[in-house]
PDB file of C-alpha atoms and ligand atoms in Angstrom:
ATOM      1  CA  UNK A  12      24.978  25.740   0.871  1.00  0.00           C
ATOM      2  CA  UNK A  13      22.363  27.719   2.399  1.00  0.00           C
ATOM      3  CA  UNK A  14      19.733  30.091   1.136  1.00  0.00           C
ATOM      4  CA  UNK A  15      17.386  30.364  -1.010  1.00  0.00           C
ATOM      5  CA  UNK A  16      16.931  28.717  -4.175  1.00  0.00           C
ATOM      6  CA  UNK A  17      16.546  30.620  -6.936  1.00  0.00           C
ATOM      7  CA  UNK A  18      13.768  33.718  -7.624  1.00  0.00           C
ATOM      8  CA  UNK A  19      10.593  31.970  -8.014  1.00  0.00           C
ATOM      9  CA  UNK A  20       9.372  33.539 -10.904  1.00  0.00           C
ATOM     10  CA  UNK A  21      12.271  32.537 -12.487  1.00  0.00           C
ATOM     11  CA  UNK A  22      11.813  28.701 -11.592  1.00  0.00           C
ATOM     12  CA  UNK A  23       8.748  28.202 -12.729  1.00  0.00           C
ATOM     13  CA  UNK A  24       9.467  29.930 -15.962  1.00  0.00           C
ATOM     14  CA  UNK A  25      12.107  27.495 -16.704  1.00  0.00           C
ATOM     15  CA  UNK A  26      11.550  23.635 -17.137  1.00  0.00           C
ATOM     16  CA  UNK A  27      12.300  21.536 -13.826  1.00  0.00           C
ATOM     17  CA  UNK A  28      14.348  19.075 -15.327  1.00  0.00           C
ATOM     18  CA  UNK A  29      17.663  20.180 -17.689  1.00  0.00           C
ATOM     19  CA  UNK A  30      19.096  18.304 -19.948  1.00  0.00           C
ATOM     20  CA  UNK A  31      21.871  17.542 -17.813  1.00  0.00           C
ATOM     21  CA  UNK A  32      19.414  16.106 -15.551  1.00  0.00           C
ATOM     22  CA  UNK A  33      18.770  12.153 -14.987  1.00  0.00           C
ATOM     23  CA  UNK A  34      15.871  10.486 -15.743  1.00  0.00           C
ATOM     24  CA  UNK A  35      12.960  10.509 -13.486  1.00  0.00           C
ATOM     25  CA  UNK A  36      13.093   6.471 -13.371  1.00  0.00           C
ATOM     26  CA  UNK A  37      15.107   3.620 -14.759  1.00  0.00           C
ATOM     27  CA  UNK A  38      13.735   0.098 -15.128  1.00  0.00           C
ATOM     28  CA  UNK A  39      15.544  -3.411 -14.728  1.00  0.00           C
ATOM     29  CA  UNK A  40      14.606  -6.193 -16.680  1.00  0.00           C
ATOM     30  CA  UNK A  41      11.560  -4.776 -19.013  1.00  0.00           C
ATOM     31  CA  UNK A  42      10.997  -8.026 -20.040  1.00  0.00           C
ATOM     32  CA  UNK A  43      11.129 -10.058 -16.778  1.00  0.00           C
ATOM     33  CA  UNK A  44       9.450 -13.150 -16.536  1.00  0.00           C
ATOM     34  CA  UNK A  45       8.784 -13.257 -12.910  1.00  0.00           C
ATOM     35  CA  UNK A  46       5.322 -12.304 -11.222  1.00  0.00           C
ATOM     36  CA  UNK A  47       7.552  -9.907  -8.662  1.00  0.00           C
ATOM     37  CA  UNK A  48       7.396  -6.416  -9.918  1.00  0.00           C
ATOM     38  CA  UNK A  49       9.419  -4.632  -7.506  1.00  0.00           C
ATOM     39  CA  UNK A  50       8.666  -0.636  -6.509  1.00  0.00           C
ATOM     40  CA  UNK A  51      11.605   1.774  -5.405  1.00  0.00           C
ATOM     41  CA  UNK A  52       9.849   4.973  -4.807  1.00  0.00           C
ATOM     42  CA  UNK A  53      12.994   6.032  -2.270  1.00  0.00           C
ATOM     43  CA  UNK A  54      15.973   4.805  -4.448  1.00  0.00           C
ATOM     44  CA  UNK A  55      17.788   7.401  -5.485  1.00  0.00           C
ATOM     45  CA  UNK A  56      18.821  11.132  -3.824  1.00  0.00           C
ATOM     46  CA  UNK A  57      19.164  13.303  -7.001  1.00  0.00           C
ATOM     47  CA  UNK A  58      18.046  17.235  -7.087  1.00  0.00           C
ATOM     48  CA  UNK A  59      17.627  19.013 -10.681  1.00  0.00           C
ATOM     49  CA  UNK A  60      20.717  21.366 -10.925  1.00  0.00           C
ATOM     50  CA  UNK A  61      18.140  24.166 -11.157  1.00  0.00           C
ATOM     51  CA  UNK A  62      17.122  23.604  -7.516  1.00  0.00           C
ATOM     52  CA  UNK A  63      20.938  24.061  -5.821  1.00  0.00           C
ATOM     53  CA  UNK A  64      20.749  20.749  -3.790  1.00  0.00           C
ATOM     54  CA  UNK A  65      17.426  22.272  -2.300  1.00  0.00           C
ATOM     55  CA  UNK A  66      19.916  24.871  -0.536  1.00  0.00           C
ATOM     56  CA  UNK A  67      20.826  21.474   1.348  1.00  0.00           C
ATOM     57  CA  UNK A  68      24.758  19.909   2.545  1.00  0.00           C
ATOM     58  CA  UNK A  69      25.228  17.009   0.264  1.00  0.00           C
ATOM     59  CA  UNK A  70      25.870  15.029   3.921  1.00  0.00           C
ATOM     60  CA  UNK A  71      21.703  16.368   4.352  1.00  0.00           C
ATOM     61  CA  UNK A  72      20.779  14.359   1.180  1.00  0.00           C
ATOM     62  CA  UNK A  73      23.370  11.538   2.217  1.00  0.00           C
ATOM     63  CA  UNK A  74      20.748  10.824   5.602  1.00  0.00           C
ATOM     64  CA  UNK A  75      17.662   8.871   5.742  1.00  0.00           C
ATOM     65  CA  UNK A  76      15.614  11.933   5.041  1.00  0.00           C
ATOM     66  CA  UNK A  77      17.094  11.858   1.167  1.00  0.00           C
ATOM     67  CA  UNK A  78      16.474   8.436   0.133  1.00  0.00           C
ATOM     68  CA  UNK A  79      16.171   4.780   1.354  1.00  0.00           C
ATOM     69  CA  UNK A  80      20.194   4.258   2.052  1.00  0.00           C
ATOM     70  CA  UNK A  81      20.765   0.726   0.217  1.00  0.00           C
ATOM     71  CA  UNK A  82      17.516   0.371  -1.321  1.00  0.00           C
ATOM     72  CA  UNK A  83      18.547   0.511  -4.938  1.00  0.00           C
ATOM     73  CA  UNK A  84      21.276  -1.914  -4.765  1.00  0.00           C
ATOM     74  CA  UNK A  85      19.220  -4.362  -2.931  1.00  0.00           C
ATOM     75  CA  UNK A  86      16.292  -3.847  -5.646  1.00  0.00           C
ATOM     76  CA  UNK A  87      18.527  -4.689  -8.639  1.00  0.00           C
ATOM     77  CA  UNK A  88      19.990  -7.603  -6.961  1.00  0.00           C
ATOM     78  CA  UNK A  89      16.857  -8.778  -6.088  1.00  0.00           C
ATOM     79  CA  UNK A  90      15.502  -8.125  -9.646  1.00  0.00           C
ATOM     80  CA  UNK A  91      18.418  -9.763 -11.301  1.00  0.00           C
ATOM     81  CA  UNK A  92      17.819 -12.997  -9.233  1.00  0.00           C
ATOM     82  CA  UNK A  93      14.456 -13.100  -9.690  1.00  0.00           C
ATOM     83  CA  UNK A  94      14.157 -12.000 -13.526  1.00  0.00           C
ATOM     84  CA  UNK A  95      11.513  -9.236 -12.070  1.00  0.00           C
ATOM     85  CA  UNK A  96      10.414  -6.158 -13.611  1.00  0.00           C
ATOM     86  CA  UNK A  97      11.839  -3.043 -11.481  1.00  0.00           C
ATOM     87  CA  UNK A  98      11.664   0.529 -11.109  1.00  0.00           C
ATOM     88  CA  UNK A  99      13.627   2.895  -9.401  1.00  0.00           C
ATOM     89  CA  UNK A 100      12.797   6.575  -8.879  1.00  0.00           C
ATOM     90  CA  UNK A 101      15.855   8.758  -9.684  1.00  0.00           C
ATOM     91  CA  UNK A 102      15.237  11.842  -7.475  1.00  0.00           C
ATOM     92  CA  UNK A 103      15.204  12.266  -3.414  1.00  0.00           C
ATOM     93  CA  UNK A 104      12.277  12.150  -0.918  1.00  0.00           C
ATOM     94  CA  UNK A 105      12.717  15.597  -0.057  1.00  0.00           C
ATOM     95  CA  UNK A 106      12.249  16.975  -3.602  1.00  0.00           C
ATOM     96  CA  UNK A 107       8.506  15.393  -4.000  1.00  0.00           C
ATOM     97  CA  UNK A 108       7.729  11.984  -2.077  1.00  0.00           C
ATOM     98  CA  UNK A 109       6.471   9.413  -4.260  1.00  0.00           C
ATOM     99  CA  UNK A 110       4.823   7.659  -1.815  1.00  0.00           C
ATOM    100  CA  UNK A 111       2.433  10.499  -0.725  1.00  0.00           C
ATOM    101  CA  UNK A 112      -0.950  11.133  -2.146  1.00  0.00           C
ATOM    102  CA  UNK A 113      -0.933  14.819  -3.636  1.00  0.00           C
ATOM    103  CA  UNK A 114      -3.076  16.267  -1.081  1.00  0.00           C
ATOM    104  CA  UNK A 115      -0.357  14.738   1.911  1.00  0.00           C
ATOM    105  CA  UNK A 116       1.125  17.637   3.984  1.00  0.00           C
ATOM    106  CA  UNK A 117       4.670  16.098   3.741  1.00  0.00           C
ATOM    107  CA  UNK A 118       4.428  15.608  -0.428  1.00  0.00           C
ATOM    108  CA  UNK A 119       7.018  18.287  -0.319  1.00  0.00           C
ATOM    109  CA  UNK A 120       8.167  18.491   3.580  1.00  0.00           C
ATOM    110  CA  UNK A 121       9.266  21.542   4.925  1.00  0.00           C
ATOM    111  CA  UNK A 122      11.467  20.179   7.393  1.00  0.00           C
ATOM    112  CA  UNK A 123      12.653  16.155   7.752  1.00  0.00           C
ATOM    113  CA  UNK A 124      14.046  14.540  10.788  1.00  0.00           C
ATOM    114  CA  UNK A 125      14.830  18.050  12.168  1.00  0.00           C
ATOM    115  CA  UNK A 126      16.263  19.491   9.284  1.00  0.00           C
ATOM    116  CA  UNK A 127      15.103  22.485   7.747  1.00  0.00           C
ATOM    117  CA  UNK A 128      14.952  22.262   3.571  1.00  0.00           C
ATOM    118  CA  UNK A 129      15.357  25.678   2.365  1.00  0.00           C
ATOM    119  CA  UNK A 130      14.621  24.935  -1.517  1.00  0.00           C
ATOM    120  CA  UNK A 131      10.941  23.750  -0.118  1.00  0.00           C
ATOM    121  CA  UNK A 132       9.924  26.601   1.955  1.00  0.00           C
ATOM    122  CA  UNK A 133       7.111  29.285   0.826  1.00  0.00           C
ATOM    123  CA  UNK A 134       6.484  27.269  -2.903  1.00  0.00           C
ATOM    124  CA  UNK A 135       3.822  28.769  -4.378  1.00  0.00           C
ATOM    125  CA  UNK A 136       0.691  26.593  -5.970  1.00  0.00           C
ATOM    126  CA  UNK A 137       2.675  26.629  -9.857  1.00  0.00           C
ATOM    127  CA  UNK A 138       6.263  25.415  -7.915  1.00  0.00           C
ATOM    128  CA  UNK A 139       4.534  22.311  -6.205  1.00  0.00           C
ATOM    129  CA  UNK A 140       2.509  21.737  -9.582  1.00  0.00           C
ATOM    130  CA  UNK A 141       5.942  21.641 -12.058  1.00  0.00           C
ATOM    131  CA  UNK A 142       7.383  19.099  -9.047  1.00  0.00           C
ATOM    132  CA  UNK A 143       4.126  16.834  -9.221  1.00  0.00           C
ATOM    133  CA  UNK A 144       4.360  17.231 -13.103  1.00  0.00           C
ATOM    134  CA  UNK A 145       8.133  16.856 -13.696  1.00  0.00           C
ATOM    135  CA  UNK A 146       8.536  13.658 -11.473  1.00  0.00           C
ATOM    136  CA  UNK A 147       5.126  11.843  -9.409  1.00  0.00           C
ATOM    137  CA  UNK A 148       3.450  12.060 -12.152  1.00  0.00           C
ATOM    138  CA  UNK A 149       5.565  10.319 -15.290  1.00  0.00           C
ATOM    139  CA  UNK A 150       7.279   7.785 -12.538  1.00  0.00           C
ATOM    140  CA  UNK A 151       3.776   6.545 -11.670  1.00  0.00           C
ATOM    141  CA  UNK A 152       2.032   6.814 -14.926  1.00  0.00           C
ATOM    142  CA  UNK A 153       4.941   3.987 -16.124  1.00  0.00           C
ATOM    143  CA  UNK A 154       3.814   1.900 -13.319  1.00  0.00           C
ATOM    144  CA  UNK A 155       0.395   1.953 -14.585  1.00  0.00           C
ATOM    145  CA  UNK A 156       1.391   1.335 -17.734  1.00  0.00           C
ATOM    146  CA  UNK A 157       3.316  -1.880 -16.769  1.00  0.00           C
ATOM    147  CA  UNK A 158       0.190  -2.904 -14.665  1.00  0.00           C
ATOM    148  CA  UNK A 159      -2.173  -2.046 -17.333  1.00  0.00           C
ATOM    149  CA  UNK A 160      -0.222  -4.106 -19.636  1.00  0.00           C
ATOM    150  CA  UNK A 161       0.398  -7.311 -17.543  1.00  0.00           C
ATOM    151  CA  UNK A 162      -3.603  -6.905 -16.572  1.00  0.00           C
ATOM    152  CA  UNK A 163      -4.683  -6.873 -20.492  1.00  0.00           C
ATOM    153  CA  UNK A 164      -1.890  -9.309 -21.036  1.00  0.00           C
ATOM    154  CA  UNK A 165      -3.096 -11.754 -18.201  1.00  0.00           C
ATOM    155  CA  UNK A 166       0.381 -11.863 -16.529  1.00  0.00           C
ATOM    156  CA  UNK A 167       0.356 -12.259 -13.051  1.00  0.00           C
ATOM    157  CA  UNK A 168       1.324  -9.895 -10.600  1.00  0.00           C
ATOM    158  CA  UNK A 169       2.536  -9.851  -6.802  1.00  0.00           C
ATOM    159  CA  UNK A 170       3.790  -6.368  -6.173  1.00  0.00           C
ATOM    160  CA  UNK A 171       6.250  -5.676  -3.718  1.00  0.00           C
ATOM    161  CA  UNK A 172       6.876  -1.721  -2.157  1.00  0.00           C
ATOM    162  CA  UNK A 173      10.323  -2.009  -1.442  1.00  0.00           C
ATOM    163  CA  UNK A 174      11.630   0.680   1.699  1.00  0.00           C
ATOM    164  CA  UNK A 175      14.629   0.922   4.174  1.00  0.00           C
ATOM    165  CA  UNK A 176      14.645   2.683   7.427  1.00  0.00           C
ATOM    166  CA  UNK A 177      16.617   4.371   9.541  1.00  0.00           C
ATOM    167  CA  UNK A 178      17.989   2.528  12.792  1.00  0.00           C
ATOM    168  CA  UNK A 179      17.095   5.403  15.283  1.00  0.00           C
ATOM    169  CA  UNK A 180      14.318   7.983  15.002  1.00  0.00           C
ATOM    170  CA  UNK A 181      13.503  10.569  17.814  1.00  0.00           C
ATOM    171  CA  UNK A 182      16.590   9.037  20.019  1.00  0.00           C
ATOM    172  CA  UNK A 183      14.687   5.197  19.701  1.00  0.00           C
ATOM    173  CA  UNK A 184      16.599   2.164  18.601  1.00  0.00           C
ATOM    174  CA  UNK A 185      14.066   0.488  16.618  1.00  0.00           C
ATOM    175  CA  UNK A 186      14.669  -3.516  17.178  1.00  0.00           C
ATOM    176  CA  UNK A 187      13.438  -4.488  13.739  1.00  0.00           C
ATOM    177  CA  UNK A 188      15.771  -6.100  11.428  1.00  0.00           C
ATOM    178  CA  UNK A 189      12.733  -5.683   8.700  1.00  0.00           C
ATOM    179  CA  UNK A 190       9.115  -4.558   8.749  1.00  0.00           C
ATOM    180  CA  UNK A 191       6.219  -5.696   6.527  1.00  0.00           C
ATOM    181  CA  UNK A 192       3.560  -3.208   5.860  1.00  0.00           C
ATOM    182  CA  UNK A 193      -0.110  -3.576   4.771  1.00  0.00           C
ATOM    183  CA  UNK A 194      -3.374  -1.616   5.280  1.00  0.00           C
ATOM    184  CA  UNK A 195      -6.642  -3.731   4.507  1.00  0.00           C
ATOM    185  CA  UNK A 196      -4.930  -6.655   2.377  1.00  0.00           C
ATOM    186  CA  UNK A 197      -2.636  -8.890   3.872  1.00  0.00           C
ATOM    187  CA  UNK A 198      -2.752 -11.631   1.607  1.00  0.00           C
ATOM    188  CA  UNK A 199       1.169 -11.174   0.777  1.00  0.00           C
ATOM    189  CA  UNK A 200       1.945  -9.381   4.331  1.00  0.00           C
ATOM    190  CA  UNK A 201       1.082 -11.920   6.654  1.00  0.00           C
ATOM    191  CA  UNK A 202       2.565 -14.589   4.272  1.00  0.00           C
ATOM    192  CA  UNK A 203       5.528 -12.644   3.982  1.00  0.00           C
ATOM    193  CA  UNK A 204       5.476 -11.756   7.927  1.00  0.00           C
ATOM    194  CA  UNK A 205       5.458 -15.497   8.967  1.00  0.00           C
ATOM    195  CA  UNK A 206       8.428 -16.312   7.091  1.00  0.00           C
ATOM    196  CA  UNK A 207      10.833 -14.128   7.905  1.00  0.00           C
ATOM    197  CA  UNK A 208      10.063 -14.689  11.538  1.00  0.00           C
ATOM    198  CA  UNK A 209       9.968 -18.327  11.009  1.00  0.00           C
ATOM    199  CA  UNK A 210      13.963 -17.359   9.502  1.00  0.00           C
ATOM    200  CA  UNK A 211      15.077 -17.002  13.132  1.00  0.00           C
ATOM    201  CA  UNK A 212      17.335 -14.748  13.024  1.00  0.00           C
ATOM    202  CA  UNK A 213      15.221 -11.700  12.136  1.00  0.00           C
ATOM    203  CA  UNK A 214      13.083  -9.584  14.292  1.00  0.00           C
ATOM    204  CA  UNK A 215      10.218  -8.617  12.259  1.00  0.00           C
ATOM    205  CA  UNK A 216       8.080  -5.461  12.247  1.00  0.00           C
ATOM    206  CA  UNK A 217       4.090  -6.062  11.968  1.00  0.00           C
ATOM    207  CA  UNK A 218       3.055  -2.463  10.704  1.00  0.00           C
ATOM    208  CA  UNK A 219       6.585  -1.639  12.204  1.00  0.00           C
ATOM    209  CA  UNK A 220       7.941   0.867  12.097  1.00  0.00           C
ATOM    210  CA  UNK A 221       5.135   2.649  10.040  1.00  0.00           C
ATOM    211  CA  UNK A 222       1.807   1.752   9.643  1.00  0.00           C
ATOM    212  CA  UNK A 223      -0.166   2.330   6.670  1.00  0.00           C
ATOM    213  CA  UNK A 224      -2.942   4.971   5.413  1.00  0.00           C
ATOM    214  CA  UNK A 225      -4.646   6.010   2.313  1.00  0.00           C
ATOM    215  CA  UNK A 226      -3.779   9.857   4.089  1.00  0.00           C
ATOM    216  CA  UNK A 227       0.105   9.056   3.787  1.00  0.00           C
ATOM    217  CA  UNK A 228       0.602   6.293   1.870  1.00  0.00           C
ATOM    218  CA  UNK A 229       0.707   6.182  -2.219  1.00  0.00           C
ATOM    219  CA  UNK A 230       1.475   2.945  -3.418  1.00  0.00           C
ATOM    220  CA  UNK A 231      -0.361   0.275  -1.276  1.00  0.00           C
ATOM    221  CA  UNK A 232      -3.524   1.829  -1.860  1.00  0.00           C
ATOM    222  CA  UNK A 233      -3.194   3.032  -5.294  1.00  0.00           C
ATOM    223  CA  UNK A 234      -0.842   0.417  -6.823  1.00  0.00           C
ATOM    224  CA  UNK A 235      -2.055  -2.547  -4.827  1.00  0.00           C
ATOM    225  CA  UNK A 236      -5.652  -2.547  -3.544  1.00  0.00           C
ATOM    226  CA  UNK A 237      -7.451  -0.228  -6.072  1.00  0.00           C
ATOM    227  CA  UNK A 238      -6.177  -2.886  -8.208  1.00  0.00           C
ATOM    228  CA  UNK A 239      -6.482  -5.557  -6.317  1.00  0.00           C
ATOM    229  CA  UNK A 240      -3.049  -7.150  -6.701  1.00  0.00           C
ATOM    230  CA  UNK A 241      -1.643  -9.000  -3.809  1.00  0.00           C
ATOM    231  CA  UNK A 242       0.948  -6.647  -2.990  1.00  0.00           C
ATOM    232  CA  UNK A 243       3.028  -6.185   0.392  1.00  0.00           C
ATOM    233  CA  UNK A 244       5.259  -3.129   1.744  1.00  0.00           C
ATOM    234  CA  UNK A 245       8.688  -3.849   2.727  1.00  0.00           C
ATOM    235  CA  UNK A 246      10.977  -2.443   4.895  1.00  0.00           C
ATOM    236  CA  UNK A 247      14.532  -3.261   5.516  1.00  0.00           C
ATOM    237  CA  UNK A 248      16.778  -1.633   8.072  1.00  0.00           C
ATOM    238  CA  UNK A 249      19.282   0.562   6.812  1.00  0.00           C
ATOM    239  CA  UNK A 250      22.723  -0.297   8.270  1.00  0.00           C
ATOM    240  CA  UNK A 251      21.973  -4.161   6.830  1.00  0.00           C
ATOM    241  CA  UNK A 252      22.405  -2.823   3.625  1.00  0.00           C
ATOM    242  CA  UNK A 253      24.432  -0.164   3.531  1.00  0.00           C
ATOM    243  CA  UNK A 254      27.409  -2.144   1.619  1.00  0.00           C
ATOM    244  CA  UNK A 255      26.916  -4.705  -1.665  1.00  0.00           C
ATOM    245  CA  UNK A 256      27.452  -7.511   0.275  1.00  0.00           C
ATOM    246  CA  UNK A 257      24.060  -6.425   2.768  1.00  0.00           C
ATOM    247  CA  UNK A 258      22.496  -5.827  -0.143  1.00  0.00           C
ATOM    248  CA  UNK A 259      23.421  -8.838  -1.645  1.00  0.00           C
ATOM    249  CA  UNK A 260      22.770 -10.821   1.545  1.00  0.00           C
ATOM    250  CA  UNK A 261      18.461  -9.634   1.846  1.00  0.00           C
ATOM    251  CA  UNK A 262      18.344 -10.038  -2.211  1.00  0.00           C
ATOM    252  CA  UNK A 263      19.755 -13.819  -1.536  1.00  0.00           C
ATOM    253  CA  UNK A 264      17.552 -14.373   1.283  1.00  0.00           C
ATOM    254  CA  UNK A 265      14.202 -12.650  -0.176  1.00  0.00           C
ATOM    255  CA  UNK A 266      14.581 -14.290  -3.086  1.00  0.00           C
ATOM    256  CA  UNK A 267      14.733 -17.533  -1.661  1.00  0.00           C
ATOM    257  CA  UNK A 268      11.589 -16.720   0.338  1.00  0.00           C
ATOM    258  CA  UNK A 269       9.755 -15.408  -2.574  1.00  0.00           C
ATOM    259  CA  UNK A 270       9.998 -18.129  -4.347  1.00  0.00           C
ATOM    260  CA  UNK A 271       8.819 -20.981  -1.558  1.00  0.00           C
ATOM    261  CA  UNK A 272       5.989 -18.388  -1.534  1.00  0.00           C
ATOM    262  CA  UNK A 273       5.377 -17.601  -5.193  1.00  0.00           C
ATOM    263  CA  UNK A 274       2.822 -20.725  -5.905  1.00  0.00           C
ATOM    264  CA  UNK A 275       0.575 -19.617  -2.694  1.00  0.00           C
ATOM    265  CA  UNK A 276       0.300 -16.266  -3.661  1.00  0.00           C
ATOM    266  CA  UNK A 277      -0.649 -16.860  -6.933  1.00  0.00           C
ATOM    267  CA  UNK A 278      -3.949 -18.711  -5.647  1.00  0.00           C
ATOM    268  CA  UNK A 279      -4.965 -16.053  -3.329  1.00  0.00           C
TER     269      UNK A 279
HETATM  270 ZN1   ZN B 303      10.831   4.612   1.609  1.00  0.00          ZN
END
């Protein structure tokens, strides 16, 4: 469908979310016992049946540019062999980015990957604030709940930002089976980054394919070094897990290298 969304006095008079609607975030085992706590800020590809798909295909929302294709399932495996918290945010990318500071010029991008999104062109200041309000905020004010209560708690916690990306971007294959991300900490990354490569089989990104910044990044920064957790970004390409048994495959294998890891980590 194209267009535009819907009169935007209208929209802003009328509460983002329905009732109809999912919920901004689910969690997977509240009461896990591992360290892990496991962040899916890209997991799902939903749009609030007030905003018409964003005036978007479904096939747009289907792409890269909607979500992190075969994050979610690899998340809850992962969390289900590892007894880990989880969270999983409900709603696309392309709607608000949970992994943008506020003040990022792509928090709600105007075009992705080439394609125009009508529902996010021209938003005035009270549109962008009901989007910040109705889904970045509550997902990551549960996050910081969960911290605050493992901190006060004295459970410990190695947090893991967990991201899939496209195979091509801007007509380049990318050769990375997986990429670990950091910015100033890389007490998990480099860990993490030596053994996958020392797996064999896996080409391994090193701030590949994205690098990151406290000017585009959310999480790391916020989540992991304000805090101070030993934390680690992870990205895993998307045609390995497009299917349960890819998914099933990097939850196997990450779980096993979590674990060999776990003890280490702890100490740093
Ligand atoms: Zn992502």
């Amino acid at each position: 469908m194209g267009g535009r969304v819907a009169d935007s006095g209208l929209q802003t008079s009328l509460p983002l979310l329905g009732v109809d609607d999912p919920a901004v975030f689910t969690v997977h085992n509240p009461h896990g016992t591992s360290p892990f706590v496991l962040l899916a800020d890209h997991a799902g590809q939903r749009v609030p049946a007030a905003l018409n798909e964003l005036g978007l295909a479904q096939t747009e929302l289907d792409r890269h540019i909607g979500w992190d294709i075969g994050i979610a399932g690899t998340t809850r495996a992962l969390a289900q062999r590892l007894d880990a918290w989880a969270i999983e945010q409900t709603y696309s990318r392309l709607l608000i980015d949970c992994n943008r500071p506020l003040v990022s010029p792509t928090l709600i991008p105007e075009v992705s990957d080439g394609t125009a999104i009508p529902g996010n062109i021209g938003l005035s200041d009270a549109q962008r604030e009901q989007r910040i309000a109705a889904i970045h905020a509550p997902y990551h004010a549960h996050i910081n709940a969960e911290l605050d209560r493992r901190r006060d708690a004295s459970i410990p916690t190695l947090l893991v930002m967990m991201h899939s990306f496209t195979p091509a971007m801007n007509g380049f294959q990318r050769p990375w089976h997986a990429g670990v991300l950091y910015h100033q900490d890389t007490r998990f990354a480099h860990a993490l980054l030596q053994a996958l490569r020392d797996e064999g089989d896996l080409v391994v990104g090193d701030n590949q394919p994205y690098s990151v910044n406290t000017h585009s990044d959310y999480a790391v920064p916020v989540h992991g070094e304000a805090r101070g957790l030993v934390h680690v970004e992870l990205e895993i390409r998307q045609d390995l897990i497009a299917d349960a048994a890819g998914q099933q495959a990097w939850a196997e294998r990450l779980e096993r290298l979590f674990r060999t890891l776990q003890t280490s980590l702890l100490q740093r």
